[in-house]
Amino acid sequence: MFFAVYGQNCPYLDIRTGRPIGFVVEKLDDYLSLFTPAGHNQLLGEGSTWYLYFFRRTIENIRRIYGDKASTIRILIILRKPGERAWSHYWLRRREGDEELPFEEAIQPAIIRDRQERHLFPGFDYLGFGRYCSQVKAYQEAFKQVKVLLFEDLIEDNSKVMAEVFEFLGLPPLSSPLGQKKLNVAGRPKNKFLAWLGKFVYQPNALKSFLKIFVRPRTRAGWKYRLSRFLFSPEPVPETIKEKLK
């Protein structure tokens, strides 16, 4: 989330603990250190959904840090159908223990505004994250090389989409088809035991905090992404809500 928060000096708070969230990289030196393992002439990149949501701030910071070289950056944007995106986003927050309100209440403007004013982690604006038009247009106007992809195309034929990505990045074609796995699944727990296990894995607790010191963050994240598909079943969007979102 670096380019969305750089220079803000106002940390976002975890709704569960009231403390600043610990995984946001705010300082330039800390951000650069993430790329230390990179090889010579290796292409470097990173991504965050915050970069679309906070598009003005992000674009300003990219220009501020890169200067004249900002024009050489290649921007990849992947979009999902806004209604389905909002619903999936809501269940992700439910999985993490952040969200307790019913969906139709959580998307009310007054609720969203209150959470923003309290400077809570911004993943609660379920509708705002899907208002793509001005977000994408700003990137297209700010950078010469912008490619927009669709999540649905990635699911249908990820090898085709990744071939487009490799071409856009100036890389040689893939030598073999990519595998496809479902990761970072959110929804209802499959049973009561898995509900308990999911709560232990995804929500704060003292034992987990202690165990964290023995496992690298990247490894922990990988475990969580993979474990989710065994714990949760995606919740379909009710027709009444689907129509309202449209």
XYZ file of C-alpha atoms in Angstrom:
246
model
C 0.000 0.000 0.000
C 3.100 2.222 0.007
C 2.211 4.735 -2.718
C -1.265 5.229 -1.224
C 0.034 6.117 2.256
C 3.457 7.719 1.680
C 3.619 11.162 3.291
C 0.229 10.856 5.005
C 1.541 10.479 8.591
C -1.858 9.286 9.743
C -1.996 5.518 10.309
C -5.131 3.509 9.627
C -6.645 1.740 12.611
C -7.696 -1.885 12.986
C -11.409 -1.945 13.863
C -10.814 -5.088 15.966
C -8.061 -3.722 18.198
C -8.152 0.045 17.779
C -4.406 -0.032 17.059
C -2.632 0.969 13.816
C -2.542 -1.853 11.292
C 0.944 -3.296 11.146
C 1.333 -4.480 7.564
C 1.345 -1.132 5.747
C 4.739 0.099 4.509
C 4.883 3.873 4.953
C 8.599 4.773 4.730
C 10.592 4.901 1.493
C 13.603 3.026 2.904
C 11.344 0.216 4.158
C 9.667 0.028 0.750
C 12.980 -0.158 -1.125
C 14.226 -2.874 1.221
C 11.416 -5.154 -0.011
C 13.225 -5.380 -3.354
C 16.683 -6.157 -1.968
C 16.573 -9.856 -3.066
C 15.932 -8.905 -6.710
C 18.416 -10.087 -9.327
C 20.314 -7.925 -11.803
C 18.031 -6.621 -14.583
C 15.027 -8.371 -13.030
C 11.694 -6.682 -13.654
C 10.253 -5.352 -10.405
C 6.621 -4.818 -9.568
C 4.029 -4.867 -6.830
C 0.337 -4.291 -6.480
C -2.404 -3.126 -4.169
C -6.144 -2.578 -4.440
C -5.517 0.670 -2.545
C -3.789 2.078 -5.642
C -7.101 2.184 -7.496
C -9.138 3.388 -4.527
C -6.654 6.147 -3.602
C -5.777 6.815 -7.220
C -5.086 10.569 -6.954
C -2.761 10.164 -3.987
C -1.026 7.144 -5.523
C -0.374 8.815 -8.882
C 0.948 11.921 -7.114
C 3.349 9.833 -5.019
C 4.587 7.823 -8.006
C 5.447 11.079 -9.786
C 6.975 12.499 -6.617
C 9.288 9.510 -6.062
C 10.115 8.514 -9.640
C 10.394 12.014 -11.095
C 11.119 11.923 -14.843
C 11.245 8.120 -14.825
C 7.535 7.922 -13.910
C 6.765 7.888 -17.638
C 8.556 4.521 -18.011
C 6.334 2.686 -15.516
C 3.887 0.093 -16.829
C 0.525 -0.035 -15.078
C -1.556 -3.225 -14.965
C -5.143 -2.947 -13.752
C -7.428 -5.939 -13.242
C -11.137 -5.319 -12.718
C -13.944 -7.551 -11.514
C -17.677 -6.998 -12.036
C -18.380 -4.268 -9.444
C -21.361 -5.942 -7.755
C -19.657 -9.313 -7.363
C -16.482 -7.536 -6.270
C -18.349 -5.674 -3.509
C -20.006 -8.866 -2.246
C -16.728 -10.811 -2.231
C -14.981 -7.902 -0.490
C -17.651 -7.892 2.236
C -17.183 -11.614 2.921
C -13.419 -11.155 3.046
C -13.878 -8.636 5.861
C -16.318 -11.030 7.568
C -13.689 -13.777 7.384
C -11.097 -11.509 8.975
C -13.453 -10.641 11.843
C -13.619 -6.970 10.816
C -17.249 -6.878 9.749
C -20.319 -7.723 11.829
C -23.013 -5.687 10.059
C -25.368 -7.191 7.455
C -24.257 -6.326 3.912
C -27.149 -3.968 3.148
C -26.419 -1.996 6.314
C -22.646 -1.973 5.755
C -23.011 -0.260 2.361
C -25.098 2.631 3.684
C -23.345 5.991 3.071
C -23.608 7.021 6.739
C -21.882 3.825 7.887
C -19.094 4.194 5.314
C -18.616 7.882 6.192
C -18.420 7.125 9.926
C -15.731 4.476 9.358
C -13.753 6.829 7.137
C -13.915 9.634 9.689
C -12.606 7.252 12.373
C -9.705 6.468 10.007
C -10.389 2.766 10.075
C -8.675 0.432 7.640
C -10.278 1.553 4.325
C -11.440 -1.862 3.194
C -14.991 -1.059 4.331
C -16.065 1.074 1.374
C -17.404 -1.922 -0.508
C -19.029 0.176 -3.236
C -16.315 2.825 -3.525
C -13.641 0.257 -4.378
C -15.683 -0.687 -7.453
C -16.263 2.781 -8.922
C -13.724 2.186 -11.665
C -14.420 4.883 -14.244
C -12.587 7.866 -12.741
C -9.933 5.575 -11.242
C -8.924 3.937 -14.523
C -9.236 7.164 -16.514
C -6.786 8.925 -14.177
C -4.141 6.240 -14.757
C -4.681 6.289 -18.515
C -4.155 10.046 -18.531
C -1.138 9.959 -16.187
C 0.872 7.117 -17.752
C 1.709 6.106 -21.312
C 1.616 2.344 -20.726
C -1.600 1.150 -19.057
C -3.242 -2.233 -19.638
C -6.683 -3.124 -18.279
C -7.597 -6.775 -17.728
C -10.775 -8.473 -16.509
C -10.895 -10.901 -13.590
C -13.507 -12.990 -15.392
C -11.145 -13.481 -18.351
C -8.378 -14.532 -15.973
C -10.623 -17.204 -14.449
C -11.801 -18.445 -17.860
C -8.353 -18.659 -19.501
C -5.496 -17.544 -17.295
C -2.794 -18.677 -19.754
C -4.213 -16.382 -22.443
C -4.387 -13.434 -20.051
C -0.879 -14.061 -18.740
C 0.418 -14.223 -22.328
C -0.993 -10.702 -22.802
C 0.696 -9.608 -19.578
C 4.076 -11.027 -20.629
C 3.820 -9.280 -24.001
C 2.886 -5.998 -22.291
C 5.936 -6.310 -20.006
C 8.240 -7.105 -22.902
C 8.955 -10.651 -21.719
C 9.268 -13.794 -23.850
C 6.133 -15.970 -24.061
C 5.421 -18.602 -21.421
C 6.968 -21.935 -22.279
C 4.142 -23.977 -20.713
C 0.530 -23.389 -19.544
C 0.004 -22.078 -16.037
C -1.781 -24.099 -13.389
C -4.853 -22.641 -11.778
C -5.673 -22.753 -8.075
C -8.316 -20.971 -6.064
C -6.638 -18.940 -3.314
C -7.767 -16.477 -0.639
C -11.350 -17.775 -0.574
C -13.873 -15.919 1.584
C -17.387 -16.956 2.548
C -19.180 -18.988 5.193
C -17.247 -21.651 7.154
C -18.054 -25.164 5.953
C -18.868 -26.421 9.484
C -18.546 -25.423 13.158
C -15.067 -26.872 13.619
C -13.783 -25.100 10.523
C -15.454 -21.904 11.763
C -13.386 -22.170 14.963
C -10.218 -22.934 13.005
C -10.879 -20.061 10.608
C -11.346 -17.669 13.501
C -8.018 -18.791 14.975
C -6.168 -18.442 11.661
C -7.596 -15.141 10.418
C -8.454 -13.152 13.543
C -6.172 -11.689 16.255
C -5.352 -13.814 19.314
C -2.481 -14.025 21.785
C -1.260 -17.513 20.839
C -1.091 -16.651 17.153
C 0.759 -13.423 17.936
C 3.359 -15.440 19.831
C 3.738 -18.030 17.061
C 4.266 -15.290 14.451
C 7.826 -14.695 15.624
C 8.804 -18.161 14.381
C 7.342 -17.911 10.852
C 8.196 -15.392 8.126
C 5.336 -13.069 7.025
C 5.513 -14.309 3.409
C 5.195 -17.926 4.594
C 2.281 -17.085 6.898
C 0.458 -15.313 4.093
C 0.951 -18.285 1.760
C -0.466 -20.683 4.323
C -3.499 -18.479 4.914
C -4.228 -18.048 1.200
C -4.083 -21.797 0.606
C -5.907 -22.876 3.748
C -8.886 -20.633 3.029
C -10.263 -22.866 0.253
C -10.575 -25.767 2.697
C -12.249 -23.701 5.424
C -14.756 -21.530 3.538
C -17.377 -21.859 0.822
C -18.085 -18.773 -1.296
C -21.459 -17.262 -0.469
C -23.602 -16.614 -3.587
C -25.068 -13.144 -4.036
C -28.829 -13.154 -3.266
C -30.833 -12.057 -6.311
C -32.403 -9.116 -4.471
C -28.981 -7.746 -3.526
C -27.561 -8.477 -6.984
C -30.279 -6.360 -8.599
C -29.787 -3.555 -6.097
C -26.041 -3.531 -6.763
C -26.615 -3.370 -10.518
